[in-house]
CSV table of C-alpha atoms in Angstrom, one decimal:
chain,number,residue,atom,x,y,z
K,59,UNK,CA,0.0,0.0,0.0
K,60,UNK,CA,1.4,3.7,-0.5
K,61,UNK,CA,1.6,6.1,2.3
K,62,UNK,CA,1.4,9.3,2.4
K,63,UNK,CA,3.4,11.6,4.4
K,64,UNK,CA,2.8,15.5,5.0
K,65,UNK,CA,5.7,17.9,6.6
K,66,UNK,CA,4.8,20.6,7.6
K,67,UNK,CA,6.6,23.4,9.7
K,68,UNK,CA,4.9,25.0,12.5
K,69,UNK,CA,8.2,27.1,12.9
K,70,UNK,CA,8.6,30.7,11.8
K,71,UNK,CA,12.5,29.7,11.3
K,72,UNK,CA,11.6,27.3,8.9
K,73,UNK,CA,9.8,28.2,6.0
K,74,UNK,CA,8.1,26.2,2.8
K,75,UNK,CA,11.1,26.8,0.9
K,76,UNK,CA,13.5,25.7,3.0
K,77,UNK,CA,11.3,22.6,4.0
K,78,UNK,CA,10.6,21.6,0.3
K,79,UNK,CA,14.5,20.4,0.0
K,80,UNK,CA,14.1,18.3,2.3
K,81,UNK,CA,10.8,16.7,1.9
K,82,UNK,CA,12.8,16.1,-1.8
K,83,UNK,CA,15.7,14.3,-0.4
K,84,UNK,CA,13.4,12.3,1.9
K,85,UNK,CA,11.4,11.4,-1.1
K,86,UNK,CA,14.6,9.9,-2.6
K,87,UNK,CA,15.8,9.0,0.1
K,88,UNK,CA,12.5,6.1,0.6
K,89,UNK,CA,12.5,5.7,-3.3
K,90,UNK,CA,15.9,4.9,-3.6
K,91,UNK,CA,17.1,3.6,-0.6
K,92,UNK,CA,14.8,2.6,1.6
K,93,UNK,CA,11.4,1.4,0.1
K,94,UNK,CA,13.2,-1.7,-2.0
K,95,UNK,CA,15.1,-2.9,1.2
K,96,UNK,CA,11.9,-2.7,3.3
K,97,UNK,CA,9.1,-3.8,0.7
K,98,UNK,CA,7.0,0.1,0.7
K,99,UNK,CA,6.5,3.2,-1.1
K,100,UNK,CA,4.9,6.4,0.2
K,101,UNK,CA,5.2,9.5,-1.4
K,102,UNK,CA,6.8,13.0,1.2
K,103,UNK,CA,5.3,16.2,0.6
K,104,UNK,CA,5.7,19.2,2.0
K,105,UNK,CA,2.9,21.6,2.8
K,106,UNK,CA,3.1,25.1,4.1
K,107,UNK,CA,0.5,25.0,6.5
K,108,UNK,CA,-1.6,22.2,8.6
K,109,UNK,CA,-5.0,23.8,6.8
K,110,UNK,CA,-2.9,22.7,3.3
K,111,UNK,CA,-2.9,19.2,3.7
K,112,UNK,CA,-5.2,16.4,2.0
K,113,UNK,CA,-7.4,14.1,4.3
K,114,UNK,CA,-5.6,10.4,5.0
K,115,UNK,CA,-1.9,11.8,4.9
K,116,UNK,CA,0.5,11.1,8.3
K,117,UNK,CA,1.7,14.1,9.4
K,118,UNK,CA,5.5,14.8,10.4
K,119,UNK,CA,5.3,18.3,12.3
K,120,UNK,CA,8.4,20.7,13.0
K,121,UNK,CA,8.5,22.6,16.0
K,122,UNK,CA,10.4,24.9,17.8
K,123,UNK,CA,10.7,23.2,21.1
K,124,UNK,CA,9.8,19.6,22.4
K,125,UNK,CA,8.9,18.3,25.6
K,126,UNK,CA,12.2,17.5,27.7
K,127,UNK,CA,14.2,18.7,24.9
K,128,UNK,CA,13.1,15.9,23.0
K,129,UNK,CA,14.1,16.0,19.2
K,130,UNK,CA,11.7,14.0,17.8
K,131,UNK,CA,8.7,12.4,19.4
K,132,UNK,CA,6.1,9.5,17.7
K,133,UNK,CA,2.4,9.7,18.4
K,134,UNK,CA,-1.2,9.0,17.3
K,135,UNK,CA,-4.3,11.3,17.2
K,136,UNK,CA,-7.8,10.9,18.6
K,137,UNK,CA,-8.3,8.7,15.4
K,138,UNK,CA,-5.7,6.6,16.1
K,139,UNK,CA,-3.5,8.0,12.7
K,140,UNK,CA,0.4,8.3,13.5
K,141,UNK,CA,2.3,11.5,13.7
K,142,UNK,CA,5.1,12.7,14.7
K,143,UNK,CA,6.9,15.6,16.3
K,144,UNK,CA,10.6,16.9,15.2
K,145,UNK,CA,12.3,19.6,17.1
K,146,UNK,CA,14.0,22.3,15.6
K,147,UNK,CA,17.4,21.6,16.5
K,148,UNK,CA,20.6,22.3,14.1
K,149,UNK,CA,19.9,18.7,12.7
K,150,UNK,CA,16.3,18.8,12.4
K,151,UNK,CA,16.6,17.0,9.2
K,152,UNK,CA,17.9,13.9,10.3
K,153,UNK,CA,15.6,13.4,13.0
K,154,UNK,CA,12.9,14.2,10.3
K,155,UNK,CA,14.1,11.3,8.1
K,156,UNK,CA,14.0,9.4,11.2
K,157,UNK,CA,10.6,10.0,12.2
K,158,UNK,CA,9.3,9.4,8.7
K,159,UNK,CA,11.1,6.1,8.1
K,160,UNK,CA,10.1,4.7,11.6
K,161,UNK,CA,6.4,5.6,10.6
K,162,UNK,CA,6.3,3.8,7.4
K,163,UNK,CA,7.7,0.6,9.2
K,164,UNK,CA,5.3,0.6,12.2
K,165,UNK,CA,2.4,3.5,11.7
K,166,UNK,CA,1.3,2.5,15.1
K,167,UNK,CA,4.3,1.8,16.9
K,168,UNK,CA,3.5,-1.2,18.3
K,169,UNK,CA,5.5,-3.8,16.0
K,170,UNK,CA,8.3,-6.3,18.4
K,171,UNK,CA,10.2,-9.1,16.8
K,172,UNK,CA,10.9,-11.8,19.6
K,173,UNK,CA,14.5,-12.8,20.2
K,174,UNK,CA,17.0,-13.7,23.2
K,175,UNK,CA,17.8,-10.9,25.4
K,176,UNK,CA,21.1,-9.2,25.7
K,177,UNK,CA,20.5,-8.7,29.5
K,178,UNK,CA,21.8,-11.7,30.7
K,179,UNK,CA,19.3,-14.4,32.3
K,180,UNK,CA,16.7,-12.3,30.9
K,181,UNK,CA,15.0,-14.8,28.8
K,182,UNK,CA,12.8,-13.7,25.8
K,183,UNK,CA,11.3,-10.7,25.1
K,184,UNK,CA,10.4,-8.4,21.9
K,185,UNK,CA,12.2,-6.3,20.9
K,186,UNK,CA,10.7,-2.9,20.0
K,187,UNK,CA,10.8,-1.9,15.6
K,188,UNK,CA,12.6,1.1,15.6
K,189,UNK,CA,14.8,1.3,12.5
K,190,UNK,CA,17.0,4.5,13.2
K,191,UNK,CA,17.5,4.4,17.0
K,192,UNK,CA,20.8,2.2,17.2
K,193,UNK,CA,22.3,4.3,14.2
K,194,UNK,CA,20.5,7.6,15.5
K,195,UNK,CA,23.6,10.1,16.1
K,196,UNK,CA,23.9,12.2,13.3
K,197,UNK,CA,27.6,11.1,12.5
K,198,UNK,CA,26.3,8.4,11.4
K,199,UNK,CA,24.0,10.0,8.8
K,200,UNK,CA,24.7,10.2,5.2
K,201,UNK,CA,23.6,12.9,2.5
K,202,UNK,CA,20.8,13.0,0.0
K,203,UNK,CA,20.3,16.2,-2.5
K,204,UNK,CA,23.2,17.7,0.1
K,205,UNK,CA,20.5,17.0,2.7
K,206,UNK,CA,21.3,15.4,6.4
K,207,UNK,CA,19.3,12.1,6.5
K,208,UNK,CA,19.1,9.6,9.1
K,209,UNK,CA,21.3,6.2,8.5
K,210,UNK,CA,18.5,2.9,8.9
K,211,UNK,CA,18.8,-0.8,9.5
K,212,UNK,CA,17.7,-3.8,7.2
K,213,UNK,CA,15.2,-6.6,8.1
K,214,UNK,CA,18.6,-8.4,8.9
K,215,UNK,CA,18.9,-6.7,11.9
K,216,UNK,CA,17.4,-9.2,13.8
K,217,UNK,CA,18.8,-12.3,12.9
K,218,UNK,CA,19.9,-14.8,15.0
K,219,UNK,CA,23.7,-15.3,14.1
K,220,UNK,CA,26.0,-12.9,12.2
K,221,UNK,CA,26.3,-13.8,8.4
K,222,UNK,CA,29.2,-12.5,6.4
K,223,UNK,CA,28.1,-10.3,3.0
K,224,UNK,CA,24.6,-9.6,5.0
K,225,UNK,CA,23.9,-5.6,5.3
K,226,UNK,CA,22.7,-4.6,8.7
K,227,UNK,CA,22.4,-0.9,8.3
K,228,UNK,CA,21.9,0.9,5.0
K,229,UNK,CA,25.3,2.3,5.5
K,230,UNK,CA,27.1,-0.2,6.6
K,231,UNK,CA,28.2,1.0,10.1
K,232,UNK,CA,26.2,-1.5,12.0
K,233,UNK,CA,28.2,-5.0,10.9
K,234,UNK,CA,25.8,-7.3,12.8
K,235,UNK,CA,22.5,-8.1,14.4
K,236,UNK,CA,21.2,-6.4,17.3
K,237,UNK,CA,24.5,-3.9,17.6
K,238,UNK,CA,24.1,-0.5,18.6
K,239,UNK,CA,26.5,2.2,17.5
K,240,UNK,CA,27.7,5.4,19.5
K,241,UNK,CA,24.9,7.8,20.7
K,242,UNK,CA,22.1,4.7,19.9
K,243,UNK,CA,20.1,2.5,21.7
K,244,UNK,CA,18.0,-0.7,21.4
K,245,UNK,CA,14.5,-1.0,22.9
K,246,UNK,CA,13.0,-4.5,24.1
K,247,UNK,CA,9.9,-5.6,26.6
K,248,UNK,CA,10.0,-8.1,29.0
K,249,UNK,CA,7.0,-9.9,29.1
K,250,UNK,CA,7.4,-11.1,32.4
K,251,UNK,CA,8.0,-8.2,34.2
K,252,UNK,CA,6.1,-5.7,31.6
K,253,UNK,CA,9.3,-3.2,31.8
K,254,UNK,CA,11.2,-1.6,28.8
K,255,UNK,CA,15.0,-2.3,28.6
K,256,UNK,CA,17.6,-0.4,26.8
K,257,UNK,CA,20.7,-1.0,25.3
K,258,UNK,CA,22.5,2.4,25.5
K,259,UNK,CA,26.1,2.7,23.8
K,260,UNK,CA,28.4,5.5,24.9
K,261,UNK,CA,31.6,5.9,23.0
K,262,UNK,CA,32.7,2.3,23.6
K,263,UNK,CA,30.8,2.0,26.7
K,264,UNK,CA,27.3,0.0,26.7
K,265,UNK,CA,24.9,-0.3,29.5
K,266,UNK,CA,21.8,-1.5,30.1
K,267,UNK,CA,18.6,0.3,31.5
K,268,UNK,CA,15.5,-0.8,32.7
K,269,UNK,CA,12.9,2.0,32.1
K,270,UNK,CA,10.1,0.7,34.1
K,271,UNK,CA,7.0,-0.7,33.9
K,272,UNK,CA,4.8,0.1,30.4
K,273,UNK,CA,1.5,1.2,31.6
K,274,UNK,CA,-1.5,-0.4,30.4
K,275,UNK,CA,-2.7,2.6,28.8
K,276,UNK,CA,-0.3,3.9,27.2
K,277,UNK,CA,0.2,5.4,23.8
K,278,UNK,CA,2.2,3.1,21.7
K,279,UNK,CA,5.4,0.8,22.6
K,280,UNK,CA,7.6,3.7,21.1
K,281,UNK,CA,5.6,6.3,22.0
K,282,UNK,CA,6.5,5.3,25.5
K,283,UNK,CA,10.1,4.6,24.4
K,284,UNK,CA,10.6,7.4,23.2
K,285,UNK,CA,9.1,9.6,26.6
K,286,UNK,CA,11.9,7.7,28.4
K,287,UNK,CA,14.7,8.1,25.7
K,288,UNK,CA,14.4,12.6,25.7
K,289,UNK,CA,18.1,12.3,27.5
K,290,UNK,CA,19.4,9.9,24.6
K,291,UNK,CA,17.9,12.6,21.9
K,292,UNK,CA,21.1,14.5,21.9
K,293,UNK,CA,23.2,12.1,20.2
K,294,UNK,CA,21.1,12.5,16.8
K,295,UNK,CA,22.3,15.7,16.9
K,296,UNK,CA,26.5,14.7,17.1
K,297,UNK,CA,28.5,15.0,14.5
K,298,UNK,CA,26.5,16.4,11.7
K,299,UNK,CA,27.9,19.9,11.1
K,300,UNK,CA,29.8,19.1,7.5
K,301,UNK,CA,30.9,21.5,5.1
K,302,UNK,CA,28.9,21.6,2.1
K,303,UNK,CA,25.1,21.0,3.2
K,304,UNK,CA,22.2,22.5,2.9
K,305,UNK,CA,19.9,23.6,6.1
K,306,UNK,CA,23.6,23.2,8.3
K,307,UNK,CA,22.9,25.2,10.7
K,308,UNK,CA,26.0,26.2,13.4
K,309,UNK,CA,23.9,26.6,16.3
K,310,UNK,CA,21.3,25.2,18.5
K,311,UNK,CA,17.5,26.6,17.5
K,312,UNK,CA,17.0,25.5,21.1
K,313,UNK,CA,19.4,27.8,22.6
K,314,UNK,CA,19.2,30.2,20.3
K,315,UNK,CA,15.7,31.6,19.1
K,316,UNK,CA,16.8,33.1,15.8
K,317,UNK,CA,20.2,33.0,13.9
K,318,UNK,CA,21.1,35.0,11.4
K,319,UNK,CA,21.1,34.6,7.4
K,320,UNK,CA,23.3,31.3,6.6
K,321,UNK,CA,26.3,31.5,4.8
K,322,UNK,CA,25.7,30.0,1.3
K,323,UNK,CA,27.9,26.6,0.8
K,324,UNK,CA,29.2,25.3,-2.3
K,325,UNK,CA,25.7,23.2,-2.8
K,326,UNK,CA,23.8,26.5,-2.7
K,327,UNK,CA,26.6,28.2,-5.2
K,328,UNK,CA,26.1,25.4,-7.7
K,329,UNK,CA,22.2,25.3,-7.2
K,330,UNK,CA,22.1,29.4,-7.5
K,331,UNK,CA,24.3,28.9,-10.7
K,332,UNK,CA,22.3,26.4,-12.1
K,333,UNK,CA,19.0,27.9,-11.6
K,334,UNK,CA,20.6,31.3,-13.2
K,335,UNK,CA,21.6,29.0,-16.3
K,336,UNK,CA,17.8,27.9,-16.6
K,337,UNK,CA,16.7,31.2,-16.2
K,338,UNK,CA,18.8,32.6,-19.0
K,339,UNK,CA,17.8,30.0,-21.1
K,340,UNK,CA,13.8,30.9,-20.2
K,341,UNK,CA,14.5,34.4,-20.9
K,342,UNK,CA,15.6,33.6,-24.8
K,343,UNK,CA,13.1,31.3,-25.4
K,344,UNK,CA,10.6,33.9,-24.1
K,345,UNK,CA,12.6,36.7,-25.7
K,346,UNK,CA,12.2,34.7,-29.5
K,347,UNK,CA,8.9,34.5,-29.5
C-alpha cells in the first residue's frame, strides 16, 4: 500500500522553501534507498500550512521546542493516525528522516520481533521496531540532495547469528544483528516483568537500562520509548555539522531563538548557478517569441 506523508513546519525559522529540500531528499531517500530494502512506497510532501494538507496523509510536524528537549517524538491522534513531532534543533533534518522512516515501518508503533535478550538471564522478550534508533547520532547519517538524512537498519537486523556479506544498516556501520553504535540504543519488553529495557552505547561503553514498567494505557510501545529516551535525543544531533550542506545550521535553535542569514555553501553556489543558467535559457526562449 502507498503512504502518504505530509511535513509541515509549525516554525517561523523554517519556511516552505527551505522545508521543500528536504521533503525532496526524503522522497529519494524512501524511493531509492529505503522502500526496496523494506518492501513500501509512500510518497513525502511538504505543505506550508496544517490547513494545506489532504485528508488520509501522516503528518511529520516541525517545531520549535519539544517536551524534555526531545528531538523527535512518535504519536497518534484521537483517530488513532500516527504522527510525529521533530524539534527544531541544528539537525532537524535527520531526525525528520527518522521520524518518517520509523512511521512507514510501524504507523502505530506497536511492532516487536521476539528474540533472546542481551540482558543476561533475561529470557525472551520483543524487541521494539525502531529502524534509526541504534544508528540515531547524526555522525552516522549520510547525504541525500546535500540533505542530512538519518542512517537505517535492514530486516537483517534481527537475525539470530551474524552472516558474512549480510547488510545490517543501510550504510554499513552497523556490521551485525542487534548492535548499537555510538549515541544509539535498542528498545526491548519483558513480558514477564512488563518493563522496557535499553541498550545504550556511549563511546565504547554500553549499558543496560530498565525503564520501568509500560503502563496499560499507554500510547504506543515507542511512543513510551521514546518519553523515556528525551536524554538519549542529543546524540542525533553529534557530528552532523559538515561543510557543504544545505539547512547546516551552526547553532542550536534550542538555545538560540533566531540565527542569522546562513552562509551560502558550495551546494547552494552550484544550485544558485544552475537555476541562473535555466533562467537565461527561459529568458531567450521567451525573448524569441
Amino acid at each position: 500500500m502507498l503512504s502518504h506523508i505530509a511535513l509541515v513546519s509549525l516554525t517561523r525559522d523554517v519556511s516552505l522553501a527551505q522545508l521543500a529540500p528536504v521533503s525532496a531528499a526524503i522522497q529519494k531517500q524512501v524511493s531509492r534507498d529505503f522502500g526496496p530494502i523494506w518492501n513500501l512506497d509512500a510518497t513525502i510532501d511538504a505543505f506550508d500550512k496544517l490547513e494545506d494538507v489532504p485528508v488520509g496523509y501522516w503528518h511529520v510536524l516541525l517545531q520549535d521546542e519539544l517536551p524534555n528537549g526531545a528531538a523527535g517524538l512518535h504519536k497518534r491522534d484521537d483517530d488513532k493516525q500516527p504522527f510525529a513531532l521533530v524539534g527544531l534543533t541544528n539537525n532537524w533534518t535527520v531526525f525528520m528522516s527518522h521520524e518518517v522512516l520509523e512511521m512507514l515501518v510501524d504507523p502505530q508503533g506497536t511492532l516487536t520481533r521476539a528474540g533472546n535478550s542481551l540482558k543476561p538471564g533475561q529470557g525472551r522478550v520483543e524487541y521494539l521496531i525502531e529502524v534509526c534508533d541504534p544508528c540515531q547520532s547524526s555522525k552516522f547519517a549520510y547525504s541525500v540532495n546535500s540533505v542530512l538524512v538519518s542512517d537505517f537498519y535492514t530486516p537483517h537486523y534481527f537475525d539470530p547469528v551474524k552472516s558474512s556479506g549480510v547488510r545490517y544498516s543501510y550504510s554499513g556501520q552497523v556490521q551485525g544483528p542487534r548492535e548499537v553504535l555510538d549515541g544509539g540504543y535498542l528498545s526491548w519488553f519483558d513480558p514477564q516483568s512488563r518493563h522496557l529495557f535499553q541498550l545504550q552505547l556511549d563511546g565504547k561503553k554500553s549499558t543496560i537500562i530498565d525503564r520501568g514498567e509500560i503502563p496499560f494505557d499507554t500510547n504506543s510501545l515507542r511512543a513510551f520509548s521514546d518519553h523515556v529516551s528525551a536524554d538519549r535525543r542529543e546524540a542525533v544531533m553529534n557530528g552532523g555539522s559538515r561543510a557543504g550542506l544545505l539547512l547546516n545550521a551552526a547553532a542550536d535553535f534550542r538555545k538560540t531563538a533566531r540565527i542569522g542569514q546562513p552562509k551560502p555553501t558550495a551546494v547552494d553556489e552550484a544550485q544558485i548557478a544552475h537555476a541562473d543558467n535555466l533562467r537565461a535559457q527561459l529568458e531567450r526562449i521567451t525573448s524569441a517569441r
